[in-house]
Amino acid sequence: MSVLHGHETMRDRLRSIPVFLDAGGARFQEHGLPDNPLPAIGAWILAADAAGQQEPHAMSLCTVDASGAPSSRALIVKDIDDDHLFFAPPSDSRKGLDIAANPRMAAHFH
């Protein structure tokens, strides 16, 4: 481990950083969510924007390529309708090729 100041390690510093201070004790509840999460995602993005969150439409998109190697990229959501979440990687980009090889993916919003 690297030493930062005196005997302080990176682990010590990382563990001293406060975690989820603004969570207010609220817990995410999976039950009661709609079968289609897209309208809820849109509402959450708009609520985050109204609350002043910077770039609430940014997401990490995680895919795997044809060989199963994982990849993650930051992208911007361009649109949401009842059936689709739209983002804009070119179809010939690494991300586009990953999606063509294996359309299963995960998106993460902060």
Coordinates of N, CA, C and O in Angstrom, one line a residue:
M1 N 0.8 -1.2 0.0 CA 0.0 0.0 0.0 C 0.9 1.2 0.0 O 1.9 1.3 0.6
S2 N 0.4 2.3 -0.7 CA 1.2 3.5 -0.7 C 0.9 4.3 0.6 O -0.2 4.3 1.2
V3 N 1.9 5.0 1.0 CA 1.8 5.8 2.2 C 1.6 7.3 1.7 O 2.3 7.8 0.9
L4 N 0.6 7.9 2.3 CA 0.2 9.3 1.8 C 0.9 10.3 2.7 O 1.6 11.2 2.3
H5 N 0.5 10.3 4.0 CA 1.0 11.3 4.9 C 1.4 10.5 6.2 O 0.6 9.9 6.8
G6 N 2.7 10.5 6.5 CA 3.1 9.7 7.7 C 2.8 8.3 7.5 O 3.3 7.6 6.5
H7 N 2.0 7.7 8.3 CA 1.7 6.3 8.3 C 0.3 6.1 7.6 O -0.2 5.0 7.6
E8 N -0.3 7.1 7.1 CA -1.6 7.0 6.5 C -1.5 6.3 5.2 O -0.7 6.7 4.3
T9 N -2.4 5.3 5.0 CA -2.4 4.6 3.7 C -3.5 5.1 2.9 O -4.5 5.7 3.3
M10 N -3.5 4.7 1.6 CA -4.6 4.9 0.7 C -5.9 4.3 1.3 O -7.0 4.9 1.3
R11 N -5.8 3.1 1.8 CA -7.0 2.5 2.4 C -7.6 3.3 3.5 O -8.8 3.5 3.6
D12 N -6.7 3.9 4.4 CA -7.1 4.8 5.5 C -7.9 6.0 4.9 O -9.0 6.4 5.4
R13 N -7.3 6.6 3.9 CA -7.9 7.8 3.3 C -9.3 7.4 2.7 O -10.3 8.1 2.8
L14 N -9.3 6.3 1.9 CA -10.6 6.0 1.3 C -11.7 5.6 2.3 O -12.8 6.0 2.1
R15 N -11.3 5.0 3.4 CA -12.3 4.6 4.4 C -12.7 5.8 5.2 O -13.8 5.8 5.9
S16 N -12.0 6.9 5.1 CA -12.4 8.1 5.9 C -13.4 9.0 5.1 O -13.9 10.0 5.6
I17 N -13.5 8.8 3.8 CA -14.4 9.6 3.0 C -15.9 9.2 3.3 O -16.3 8.1 3.3
P18 N -16.7 10.2 3.7 CA -18.1 10.0 4.0 C -18.8 9.3 2.8 O -18.5 9.6 1.6
V19 N -19.8 8.5 3.1 CA -20.5 7.7 2.1 C -22.0 8.0 2.2 O -22.6 7.9 3.2
F20 N -22.6 8.3 1.0 CA -24.0 8.5 0.9 C -24.6 9.5 2.0 O -25.6 9.1 2.6
L21 N -24.0 10.6 2.2 CA -24.5 11.5 3.2 C -25.8 12.1 2.9 O -26.6 12.4 3.8
D22 N -26.2 12.3 1.6 CA -27.5 12.9 1.2 C -28.6 11.8 1.1 O -29.7 12.2 0.7
A23 N -28.3 10.6 1.4 CA -29.3 9.5 1.2 C -30.5 9.7 2.2 O -31.6 9.3 1.9
G24 N -30.2 10.4 3.3 CA -31.3 10.6 4.3 C -32.0 9.4 4.8 O -33.2 9.5 5.2
G25 N -31.4 8.3 4.8 CA -32.0 7.1 5.3 C -33.0 6.4 4.4 O -33.5 5.3 4.7
A26 N -33.2 7.0 3.2 CA -34.1 6.4 2.2 C -33.5 5.2 1.6 O -32.3 5.2 1.4
R27 N -34.3 4.2 1.5 CA -33.8 3.0 0.9 C -34.6 2.7 -0.4 O -35.8 2.9 -0.5
F28 N -33.9 2.2 -1.4 CA -34.5 1.9 -2.7 C -35.3 0.6 -2.5 O -34.9 -0.4 -1.9
Q29 N -36.6 0.7 -2.9 CA -37.5 -0.4 -2.8 C -37.8 -1.0 -4.2 O -38.3 -0.3 -5.0
E30 N -37.4 -2.2 -4.4 CA -37.7 -2.8 -5.7 C -39.2 -3.1 -5.9 O -39.7 -3.0 -7.0
H31 N -39.8 -3.6 -4.8 CA -41.3 -3.9 -5.0 C -42.0 -2.6 -5.3 O -41.7 -1.6 -4.8
G32 N -43.0 -2.7 -6.1 CA -43.8 -1.6 -6.4 C -43.3 -0.9 -7.7 O -44.0 0.1 -8.1
L33 N -42.2 -1.3 -8.2 CA -41.7 -0.7 -9.4 C -42.5 -1.2 -10.6 O -43.0 -2.4 -10.6
P34 N -42.7 -0.4 -11.6 CA -43.5 -0.9 -12.8 C -42.7 -1.9 -13.5 O -41.5 -2.0 -13.4
D35 N -43.4 -2.8 -14.3 CA -42.8 -3.8 -15.1 C -41.8 -3.2 -16.1 O -40.8 -3.7 -16.4
N36 N -42.2 -2.0 -16.6 CA -41.4 -1.3 -17.5 C -40.7 -0.2 -16.8 O -41.3 0.8 -16.4
P37 N -39.4 -0.2 -16.6 CA -38.7 0.8 -15.8 C -38.4 2.1 -16.5 O -38.0 3.1 -15.9
L38 N -38.6 2.1 -17.8 CA -38.2 3.3 -18.6 C -38.9 4.6 -18.2 O -38.2 5.6 -18.1
P39 N -40.2 4.6 -18.0 CA -40.8 5.8 -17.5 C -40.2 6.3 -16.2 O -40.0 7.5 -16.0
A40 N -39.9 5.4 -15.3 CA -39.4 5.7 -14.0 C -38.0 6.3 -14.1 O -37.6 7.3 -13.5
I41 N -37.2 5.7 -15.0 CA -35.8 6.2 -15.3 C -35.9 7.7 -15.8 O -35.2 8.6 -15.4
G42 N -36.8 7.9 -16.7 CA -37.0 9.3 -17.3 C -37.4 10.2 -16.1 O -36.9 11.3 -16.1
A43 N -38.3 9.8 -15.3 CA -38.7 10.7 -14.2 C -37.6 10.9 -13.2 O -37.4 12.1 -12.7
W44 N -36.8 9.9 -12.9 CA -35.6 10.1 -12.1 C -34.6 11.1 -12.6 O -34.1 11.9 -11.9
I45 N -34.4 11.0 -14.0 CA -33.4 11.9 -14.6 C -34.0 13.3 -14.5 O -33.2 14.2 -14.2
L46 N -35.2 13.5 -14.8 CA -35.8 14.9 -14.7 C -35.8 15.4 -13.3 O -35.5 16.6 -13.0
A47 N -36.1 14.5 -12.3 CA -36.0 15.0 -10.9 C -34.6 15.3 -10.5 O -34.4 16.3 -9.8
A48 N -33.6 14.6 -10.9 CA -32.2 14.9 -10.6 C -31.8 16.2 -11.2 O -31.1 17.0 -10.6
D49 N -32.3 16.4 -12.5 CA -32.0 17.7 -13.1 C -32.6 18.9 -12.3 O -31.9 19.9 -12.1
A50 N -33.9 18.7 -11.9 CA -34.5 19.8 -11.2 C -33.9 20.0 -9.8 O -33.9 21.1 -9.3
A51 N -33.2 19.0 -9.3 CA -32.5 19.1 -8.0 C -31.1 19.7 -8.1 O -30.4 19.8 -7.2
G52 N -30.7 19.9 -9.4 CA -29.4 20.5 -9.6 C -28.3 19.5 -9.9 O -27.1 19.9 -9.9
Q53 N -28.6 18.2 -10.0 CA -27.6 17.2 -10.3 C -27.0 17.5 -11.7 O -27.7 17.7 -12.6
Q54 N -25.7 17.6 -11.7 CA -25.0 17.9 -13.0 C -25.1 16.6 -13.9 O -24.9 15.5 -13.4
E55 N -25.4 16.8 -15.1 CA -25.5 15.8 -16.1 C -26.2 14.5 -15.7 O -25.7 13.4 -15.7
P56 N -27.5 14.7 -15.2 CA -28.2 13.5 -14.7 C -28.6 12.5 -15.8 O -28.9 11.4 -15.5
H57 N -28.4 12.9 -17.1 CA -28.7 12.0 -18.2 C -27.4 11.2 -18.6 O -27.5 10.4 -19.6
A58 N -26.3 11.4 -17.9 CA -25.1 10.6 -18.2 C -25.3 9.2 -17.5 O -25.8 9.1 -16.5
M59 N -24.8 8.2 -18.2 CA -24.9 6.9 -17.7 C -23.6 6.1 -18.1 O -23.0 6.4 -19.0
S60 N -23.4 5.1 -17.3 CA -22.3 4.1 -17.7 C -23.0 3.0 -18.4 O -24.0 2.4 -17.8
L61 N -22.6 2.6 -19.6 CA -23.2 1.5 -20.3 C -22.2 0.4 -20.3 O -21.0 0.6 -20.8
C62 N -22.6 -0.7 -19.8 CA -21.7 -1.9 -19.7 C -22.1 -3.0 -20.6 O -23.3 -3.3 -20.7
T63 N -21.2 -3.5 -21.4 CA -21.5 -4.5 -22.4 C -20.4 -5.5 -22.3 O -19.4 -5.4 -21.6
V64 N -20.5 -6.6 -23.1 CA -19.5 -7.6 -23.3 C -19.3 -7.8 -24.8 O -20.3 -7.7 -25.5
D65 N -18.1 -8.1 -25.2 CA -17.9 -8.3 -26.6 C -18.1 -9.8 -26.9 O -18.5 -10.6 -26.1
A66 N -17.9 -10.2 -28.2 CA -18.2 -11.5 -28.6 C -17.4 -12.6 -27.8 O -17.9 -13.7 -27.6
S67 N -16.2 -12.2 -27.3 CA -15.4 -13.2 -26.5 C -15.8 -13.1 -25.0 O -15.2 -13.9 -24.2
G68 N -16.7 -12.2 -24.6 CA -17.1 -12.2 -23.2 C -16.3 -11.2 -22.4 O -16.5 -11.0 -21.2
A69 N -15.4 -10.4 -23.0 CA -14.7 -9.4 -22.3 C -15.6 -8.2 -22.0 O -16.2 -7.6 -22.9
P70 N -15.7 -7.7 -20.7 CA -16.5 -6.6 -20.4 C -15.9 -5.3 -20.8 O -14.7 -5.1 -20.9
S71 N -16.8 -4.3 -21.0 CA -16.4 -2.9 -21.3 C -17.5 -2.0 -20.8 O -18.6 -2.3 -20.7
S72 N -17.0 -0.8 -20.4 CA -17.9 0.2 -19.9 C -17.6 1.5 -20.5 O -16.4 1.9 -20.6
R73 N -18.6 2.3 -20.8 CA -18.4 3.6 -21.4 C -19.4 4.6 -20.8 O -20.5 4.2 -20.5
A74 N -19.0 5.8 -20.7 CA -20.0 6.9 -20.2 C -20.6 7.4 -21.5 O -20.0 7.8 -22.5
L75 N -22.0 7.5 -21.5 CA -22.8 8.0 -22.6 C -23.8 8.9 -22.1 O -24.2 8.9 -20.9
I76 N -24.5 9.6 -22.9 CA -25.6 10.5 -22.6 C -26.9 9.9 -23.2 O -26.9 9.5 -24.3
V77 N -27.9 9.8 -22.4 CA -29.2 9.4 -22.8 C -29.8 10.5 -23.7 O -29.8 11.7 -23.3
K78 N -30.2 10.1 -24.9 CA -30.7 11.1 -25.9 C -32.2 11.2 -25.9 O -32.8 12.2 -26.2
D79 N -32.9 10.1 -25.5 CA -34.3 10.0 -25.5 C -34.8 8.8 -24.8 O -34.0 7.8 -24.6
I80 N -36.0 8.8 -24.3 CA -36.6 7.6 -23.6 C -38.1 7.6 -24.1 O -38.8 8.6 -24.0
D81 N -38.5 6.5 -24.5 CA -40.0 6.3 -24.8 C -40.4 5.0 -24.0 O -39.7 4.5 -23.2
D82 N -41.6 4.6 -24.2 CA -42.1 3.4 -23.5 C -41.4 2.1 -23.7 O -41.5 1.2 -22.9
D83 N -40.6 2.1 -24.8 CA -40.0 0.8 -25.2 C -38.5 0.9 -25.3 O -37.8 -0.2 -25.4
H84 N -37.9 2.1 -25.3 CA -36.5 2.2 -25.6 C -35.8 3.3 -24.8 O -36.4 4.3 -24.5
L85 N -34.6 3.1 -24.5 CA -33.7 4.1 -23.9 C -32.7 4.4 -25.0 O -32.0 3.4 -25.5
F86 N -32.6 5.6 -25.6 CA -31.8 5.9 -26.7 C -30.5 6.6 -26.3 O -30.5 7.5 -25.4
F87 N -29.4 6.1 -26.8 CA -28.1 6.7 -26.6 C -27.4 6.7 -28.0 O -27.9 6.1 -28.9
A88 N -26.2 7.3 -28.1 CA -25.7 7.5 -29.5 C -24.3 7.0 -29.7 O -23.4 7.8 -30.0
P89 N -24.0 5.7 -29.5 CA -22.7 5.3 -29.9 C -22.8 5.0 -31.4 O -23.8 4.4 -31.8
P90 N -21.8 5.3 -32.2 CA -21.9 4.9 -33.6 C -21.9 3.4 -33.7 O -21.3 2.7 -32.9
S91 N -22.6 2.8 -34.7 CA -22.8 1.4 -34.8 C -21.4 0.7 -35.1 O -21.3 -0.5 -34.8
D92 N -20.5 1.4 -35.7 CA -19.2 0.8 -35.9 C -18.1 1.1 -34.9 O -17.0 0.8 -35.0
S93 N -18.6 1.7 -33.7 CA -17.7 2.0 -32.6 C -17.5 0.7 -31.8 O -18.2 -0.3 -32.0
R94 N -16.5 0.6 -30.9 CA -16.3 -0.6 -30.1 C -17.6 -0.9 -29.3 O -18.0 -2.1 -29.3
K95 N -18.3 0.1 -28.8 CA -19.5 -0.1 -28.1 C -20.6 -0.7 -29.0 O -21.3 -1.6 -28.7
G96 N -20.7 -0.1 -30.2 CA -21.7 -0.6 -31.1 C -21.5 -2.0 -31.6 O -22.4 -2.8 -31.7
L97 N -20.2 -2.3 -31.8 CA -19.8 -3.7 -32.2 C -20.1 -4.7 -31.0 O -20.6 -5.8 -31.3
D98 N -19.8 -4.2 -29.8 CA -20.2 -5.1 -28.6 C -21.7 -5.4 -28.6 O -22.1 -6.5 -28.4
I99 N -22.5 -4.4 -28.8 CA -23.9 -4.5 -28.7 C -24.4 -5.4 -29.8 O -25.3 -6.3 -29.6
A100 N -23.8 -5.3 -31.0 CA -24.2 -6.2 -32.1 C -23.9 -7.6 -31.8 O -24.6 -8.5 -32.2
A101 N -22.7 -7.9 -31.2 CA -22.3 -9.2 -30.8 C -23.1 -9.8 -29.7 O -23.4 -11.0 -29.7
N102 N -23.5 -9.0 -28.7 CA -24.3 -9.5 -27.6 C -25.1 -8.3 -27.1 O -24.6 -7.4 -26.4
P103 N -26.4 -8.3 -27.4 CA -27.3 -7.2 -27.0 C -27.6 -7.0 -25.6 O -28.3 -6.1 -25.2
R104 N -27.1 -7.9 -24.7 CA -27.4 -7.8 -23.3 C -26.4 -6.7 -22.7 O -25.2 -6.7 -23.0
M105 N -26.9 -5.8 -21.9 CA -26.1 -4.7 -21.4 C -26.7 -4.2 -20.1 O -27.9 -4.6 -19.8
A106 N -26.0 -3.4 -19.4 CA -26.4 -2.8 -18.2 C -26.1 -1.3 -18.2 O -25.1 -0.9 -18.7
A107 N -27.0 -0.6 -17.6 CA -26.8 0.9 -17.6 C -26.8 1.3 -16.1 O -27.6 0.8 -15.3
H108 N -26.0 2.2 -15.8 CA -25.9 2.7 -14.4 C -26.0 4.2 -14.4 O -25.2 4.9 -15.1
F109 N -26.9 4.8 -13.6 CA -27.0 6.2 -13.4 C -26.5 6.5 -12.0 O -26.9 5.9 -11.0
H110 N -25.8 7.6 -11.8 CA -25.3 8.0 -10.5 C -26.5 8.7 -9.7 O -27.3 9.4 -10.3

